[in-house]
Amino acid sequence: MNPDQYCQEKCAASGSSFYYSFLFLPPERRRAIMALYAFCREVDDVVDECHDLSIASTKLAWWRQEIDRVAAGQPQHPVGQALQAAGQQFNLPAEQLREIVDGMEMDLQQSRYLDFKGLSLYCYRVASVVGLLAAEIFGYRDRRTQKYAHDLGMAFQLTNIIRDIGEDARRGRIYIPMDELKQFNVPATDILNGQYSDNFTALMRFQYDRAQQYYAQALAELPAVDRKNQRPGLIMATIYRTLLDEIRNENFQVLHQRIALTPVRKLWLAAKTWVRG
């Protein structure tokens, strides 16, 4: 398969909500965003699927070299080749691609965060930077759209943290800041052992409220002139906020299961949001 087909397969196989927002884009923007998302999947898979830290570090170093090769016009990987083609049409700075890799590498270096300030750096690298690059691909005229893209990325990552808390705990990772665990009197061992409590529910509601604040802030920041072009981000926001509400409605029972929306529901939400504009 060619690089574009490889990226499309990578995106579709992930089952991500993001895939549904890409389907409505014109071909050249769809190819570019799928190349970016496939890149994110590749480096994320290194961290999640490679249990030897030295090998994972070596693989991430290879991807940093591949970013350099993309910039030099000599990529080796199908995703790198697709990124090079996308970069000829859209502004995809190499330094921002490297920041995404830096964010993934943080998972190899630490499994806890002392406070939200520390977690925010991680969220910025693995999500807000992706949002900024996606905004370039979707197109904008008002620079305030960059602030919208940054905050929307934060909202998405905070949603992921809530959704995946049980799955992450089984990998030995807890993304809820340690000072907030202490504030709500939730021992880390409760999360690692899948133990629910009233305190855990209160802690998760606090995380839910913060994520919703980021969504509201991001949507308020999006200039009207760029709303049409940024519809893919609005589709993602609709799907993710619906998921967040589903998690709340399930009383944050996320330690033993991964709550998700059905593909049909995601597609319906995507189509409704696209038509609404």
Coordinates of C-alpha atoms in Angstrom, one line a residue:
M1 CA 0.0 0.0 0.0
N2 CA 1.1 3.6 -0.6
P3 CA 1.8 6.0 2.3
D4 CA -1.6 7.5 2.3
Q5 CA -3.3 4.1 2.4
Y6 CA -1.0 3.1 5.3
C7 CA -2.0 6.2 7.3
Q8 CA -5.7 5.6 6.6
E9 CA -5.4 2.0 7.8
K10 CA -3.5 3.1 10.9
C11 CA -6.2 5.7 11.7
A12 CA -9.2 3.4 11.0
A13 CA -7.7 0.5 13.0
S14 CA -7.2 2.7 16.1
G15 CA -11.0 3.0 16.5
S16 CA -10.5 6.6 17.7
S17 CA -13.2 9.2 17.7
F18 CA -10.9 11.5 15.8
Y19 CA -11.2 9.3 12.7
Y20 CA -14.9 10.3 12.3
S21 CA -14.0 14.0 12.1
F22 CA -11.6 13.4 9.3
L23 CA -14.1 11.8 7.0
F24 CA -15.8 15.1 6.1
L25 CA -12.6 16.9 5.0
P26 CA -11.5 17.6 1.4
P27 CA -9.0 15.0 0.2
E28 CA -5.8 17.0 0.6
R29 CA -6.7 18.0 4.2
R30 CA -7.9 14.5 5.0
R31 CA -4.6 13.0 3.8
A32 CA -2.6 15.5 5.8
I33 CA -4.5 15.1 9.1
M34 CA -4.4 11.3 8.7
A35 CA -0.6 11.5 8.3
L36 CA -0.4 13.5 11.5
Y37 CA -2.6 11.2 13.4
A38 CA -0.8 8.1 12.1
F39 CA 2.5 9.7 13.3
C40 CA 1.0 10.2 16.8
R41 CA -0.3 6.5 16.8
E42 CA 3.2 5.2 15.8
V43 CA 5.1 7.0 18.6
D44 CA 2.3 6.3 21.1
D45 CA 2.4 2.6 20.2
V46 CA 6.2 2.6 20.9
V47 CA 5.5 3.6 24.6
D48 CA 2.4 1.4 25.1
E49 CA 3.5 -1.8 23.4
C50 CA 7.3 -1.9 24.0
H51 CA 7.9 -3.0 27.6
D52 CA 11.7 -2.7 27.4
L53 CA 12.5 0.9 28.3
S54 CA 15.9 0.9 26.4
I55 CA 14.3 -0.4 23.2
A56 CA 11.4 2.1 23.5
S57 CA 13.9 4.9 23.9
T58 CA 15.8 3.7 20.9
K59 CA 12.7 3.6 18.8
L60 CA 11.7 7.1 19.8
A61 CA 15.2 8.3 18.9
W62 CA 14.6 6.7 15.5
W63 CA 11.4 8.7 15.1
R64 CA 13.3 11.9 16.0
Q65 CA 15.8 11.0 13.2
E66 CA 12.8 10.4 10.9
I67 CA 11.5 13.9 11.6
D68 CA 14.9 15.2 10.5
R69 CA 14.7 13.1 7.4
V70 CA 11.2 14.4 6.7
A71 CA 12.5 18.0 6.9
A72 CA 15.4 17.0 4.6
G73 CA 13.1 15.4 2.1
Q74 CA 14.4 11.8 2.7
P75 CA 11.8 10.0 4.9
Q76 CA 12.0 6.2 5.2
H77 CA 8.8 5.3 6.9
P78 CA 5.4 5.4 5.1
V79 CA 4.1 7.9 7.8
G80 CA 7.2 10.0 7.3
Q81 CA 6.6 10.0 3.5
A82 CA 3.0 11.1 4.1
L83 CA 4.1 13.8 6.5
Q84 CA 6.6 15.1 4.0
A85 CA 3.8 15.4 1.4
A86 CA 1.5 17.1 3.9
G87 CA 4.3 19.5 4.9
Q88 CA 4.6 20.7 1.3
Q89 CA 1.0 22.0 1.6
F90 CA 0.6 22.9 5.3
N91 CA 2.8 24.3 8.0
L92 CA 3.9 21.4 10.1
P93 CA 7.1 22.5 11.9
A94 CA 9.6 19.8 12.8
E95 CA 10.1 21.2 16.2
Q96 CA 6.4 20.6 17.1
L97 CA 6.6 17.0 15.8
R98 CA 9.6 16.6 18.1
E99 CA 7.6 17.9 21.0
I100 CA 5.1 15.2 20.5
V101 CA 7.9 12.6 20.7
D102 CA 9.1 14.4 23.8
G103 CA 5.7 14.0 25.4
M104 CA 5.6 10.3 24.6
E105 CA 9.0 9.9 26.1
M106 CA 7.7 11.4 29.4
D107 CA 5.8 8.1 29.8
L108 CA 9.1 6.3 29.9
Q109 CA 10.5 8.6 32.5
Q110 CA 7.7 9.0 35.0
S111 CA 4.4 7.4 36.0
R112 CA 3.2 10.1 38.4
Y113 CA 2.8 13.9 38.4
L114 CA 3.1 15.9 41.6
D115 CA 0.6 18.6 40.5
F116 CA -1.4 19.9 37.6
K117 CA 1.4 22.2 36.5
G118 CA 3.5 19.2 35.8
L119 CA 0.7 17.3 34.1
S120 CA -0.1 20.3 32.0
L121 CA 3.3 20.1 30.3
Y122 CA 2.6 16.4 29.4
C123 CA -0.8 17.3 28.1
Y124 CA 0.6 20.2 26.0
R125 CA 3.2 18.0 24.4
V126 CA 1.0 15.0 23.6
A127 CA -2.3 16.8 22.8
S128 CA -2.1 20.6 22.5
V129 CA 0.7 20.5 20.1
V130 CA -1.3 18.1 18.0
G131 CA -4.2 20.5 18.2
L132 CA -2.0 23.3 16.9
L133 CA -0.8 21.3 14.0
A134 CA -4.3 20.1 13.2
A135 CA -5.5 23.8 13.2
E136 CA -2.9 24.5 10.5
I137 CA -4.2 21.7 8.4
F138 CA -7.8 22.6 8.8
G139 CA -7.0 26.3 8.0
Y140 CA -7.5 29.5 9.9
R141 CA -7.3 33.3 9.4
D142 CA -7.4 34.6 13.0
R143 CA -4.4 33.8 15.2
R144 CA -6.7 33.5 18.2
T145 CA -7.7 30.1 16.7
Q146 CA -4.3 28.9 18.0
K147 CA -5.4 29.5 21.6
Y148 CA -8.6 27.6 20.8
A149 CA -6.6 24.7 19.4
H150 CA -4.3 24.6 22.4
D151 CA -7.1 24.5 25.0
L152 CA -9.2 22.0 23.0
G153 CA -6.1 19.7 23.0
M154 CA -5.9 20.1 26.7
A155 CA -9.6 19.2 27.1
F156 CA -9.2 16.1 24.9
Q157 CA -6.2 14.8 26.9
L158 CA -8.0 15.4 30.2
T159 CA -10.9 13.4 28.8
N160 CA -8.6 10.6 27.8
I161 CA -7.1 10.6 31.3
I162 CA -10.5 10.2 32.9
R163 CA -11.6 7.5 30.4
D164 CA -8.4 5.5 30.6
I165 CA -7.6 5.7 34.3
G166 CA -8.2 2.0 34.9
E167 CA -6.3 0.9 31.8
D168 CA -3.4 3.3 32.6
A169 CA -3.3 2.0 36.2
R170 CA -2.8 -1.6 34.9
R171 CA 0.3 -0.2 33.1
G172 CA 1.4 1.3 36.4
R173 CA 0.6 4.9 35.5
I174 CA -1.5 7.4 37.3
Y175 CA -2.1 10.7 35.6
I176 CA -4.2 12.2 38.3
P177 CA -1.9 14.7 40.1
M178 CA -0.6 13.4 43.5
D179 CA -1.6 16.5 45.3
E180 CA -5.2 16.0 44.1
L181 CA -5.2 12.4 45.2
K182 CA -4.2 13.7 48.7
Q183 CA -6.7 16.5 48.6
F184 CA -9.6 14.0 48.0
N185 CA -8.0 11.3 50.3
V186 CA -7.7 8.7 47.5
P187 CA -4.7 6.5 48.0
A188 CA -2.8 5.6 44.8
T189 CA -3.2 2.0 45.8
D190 CA -7.0 2.3 45.4
I191 CA -6.6 3.3 41.8
L192 CA -4.0 0.6 41.1
N193 CA -6.2 -2.0 42.7
G194 CA -9.4 -0.8 41.1
Q195 CA -11.1 0.2 44.4
Y196 CA -14.1 2.6 44.1
S197 CA -15.2 4.9 46.9
D198 CA -17.1 8.1 47.5
N199 CA -13.8 10.0 47.6
F200 CA -12.8 8.5 44.3
T201 CA -16.1 9.7 42.8
A202 CA -15.6 13.2 44.1
L203 CA -12.1 13.2 42.7
M204 CA -13.3 12.2 39.3
R205 CA -16.0 14.8 39.3
F206 CA -13.3 17.4 40.0
Q207 CA -11.4 16.1 36.9
Y208 CA -14.7 16.1 34.9
D209 CA -15.4 19.8 35.9
R210 CA -11.9 20.8 34.9
A211 CA -12.1 19.1 31.5
Q212 CA -15.5 20.8 30.8
Q213 CA -14.0 24.1 31.7
Y214 CA -11.3 23.6 29.1
Y215 CA -14.0 22.7 26.5
A216 CA -16.0 25.8 27.3
Q217 CA -13.0 28.0 27.3
A218 CA -11.8 26.6 23.9
L219 CA -15.1 27.0 22.2
A220 CA -15.5 30.6 23.5
E221 CA -12.1 31.4 22.0
L222 CA -12.8 30.1 18.5
P223 CA -13.3 33.2 16.2
A224 CA -16.4 33.1 14.1
V225 CA -14.4 33.6 10.9
D226 CA -12.6 30.3 11.5
R227 CA -15.6 28.2 12.7
K228 CA -16.3 26.6 9.3
N229 CA -12.7 25.5 8.7
Q230 CA -12.3 24.2 12.2
R231 CA -15.4 22.0 12.1
P232 CA -13.4 18.8 12.4
G233 CA -12.2 20.0 15.9
L234 CA -15.8 20.9 16.7
I235 CA -16.8 17.3 15.7
M236 CA -14.2 15.9 18.0
A237 CA -15.3 18.2 20.8
T238 CA -19.0 17.1 20.4
I239 CA -18.0 13.4 20.5
Y240 CA -15.6 13.8 23.4
R241 CA -18.0 15.9 25.5
T242 CA -20.7 13.3 24.9
L243 CA -18.3 10.6 26.0
L244 CA -17.4 12.6 29.1
D245 CA -21.1 13.0 30.0
E246 CA -21.5 9.2 29.5
I247 CA -18.7 8.6 32.0
R248 CA -20.4 11.0 34.5
N249 CA -23.7 9.2 33.9
E250 CA -22.0 5.9 34.7
N251 CA -20.9 7.5 38.0
F252 CA -17.2 7.4 36.9
Q253 CA -17.0 3.6 36.9
V254 CA -13.8 3.7 34.9
L255 CA -11.4 1.6 37.0
H256 CA -12.7 -1.8 35.7
Q257 CA -13.9 -0.8 32.2
R258 CA -13.3 1.5 29.3
I259 CA -16.5 3.5 28.6
A260 CA -17.0 4.3 24.9
L261 CA -19.5 5.5 22.4
T262 CA -20.6 3.1 19.6
P263 CA -19.3 3.8 16.0
V264 CA -22.8 4.6 14.8
R265 CA -23.3 7.2 17.5
K266 CA -19.9 8.8 16.8
L267 CA -20.8 9.0 13.1
W268 CA -24.2 10.5 13.9
L269 CA -22.7 13.1 16.2
A270 CA -20.0 13.9 13.5
A271 CA -22.6 14.3 10.8
K272 CA -24.9 16.4 13.0
T273 CA -22.0 18.7 14.0
W274 CA -20.8 19.1 10.4
V275 CA -24.2 20.1 9.1
R276 CA -24.7 22.5 12.0
G277 CA -21.4 24.2 11.2

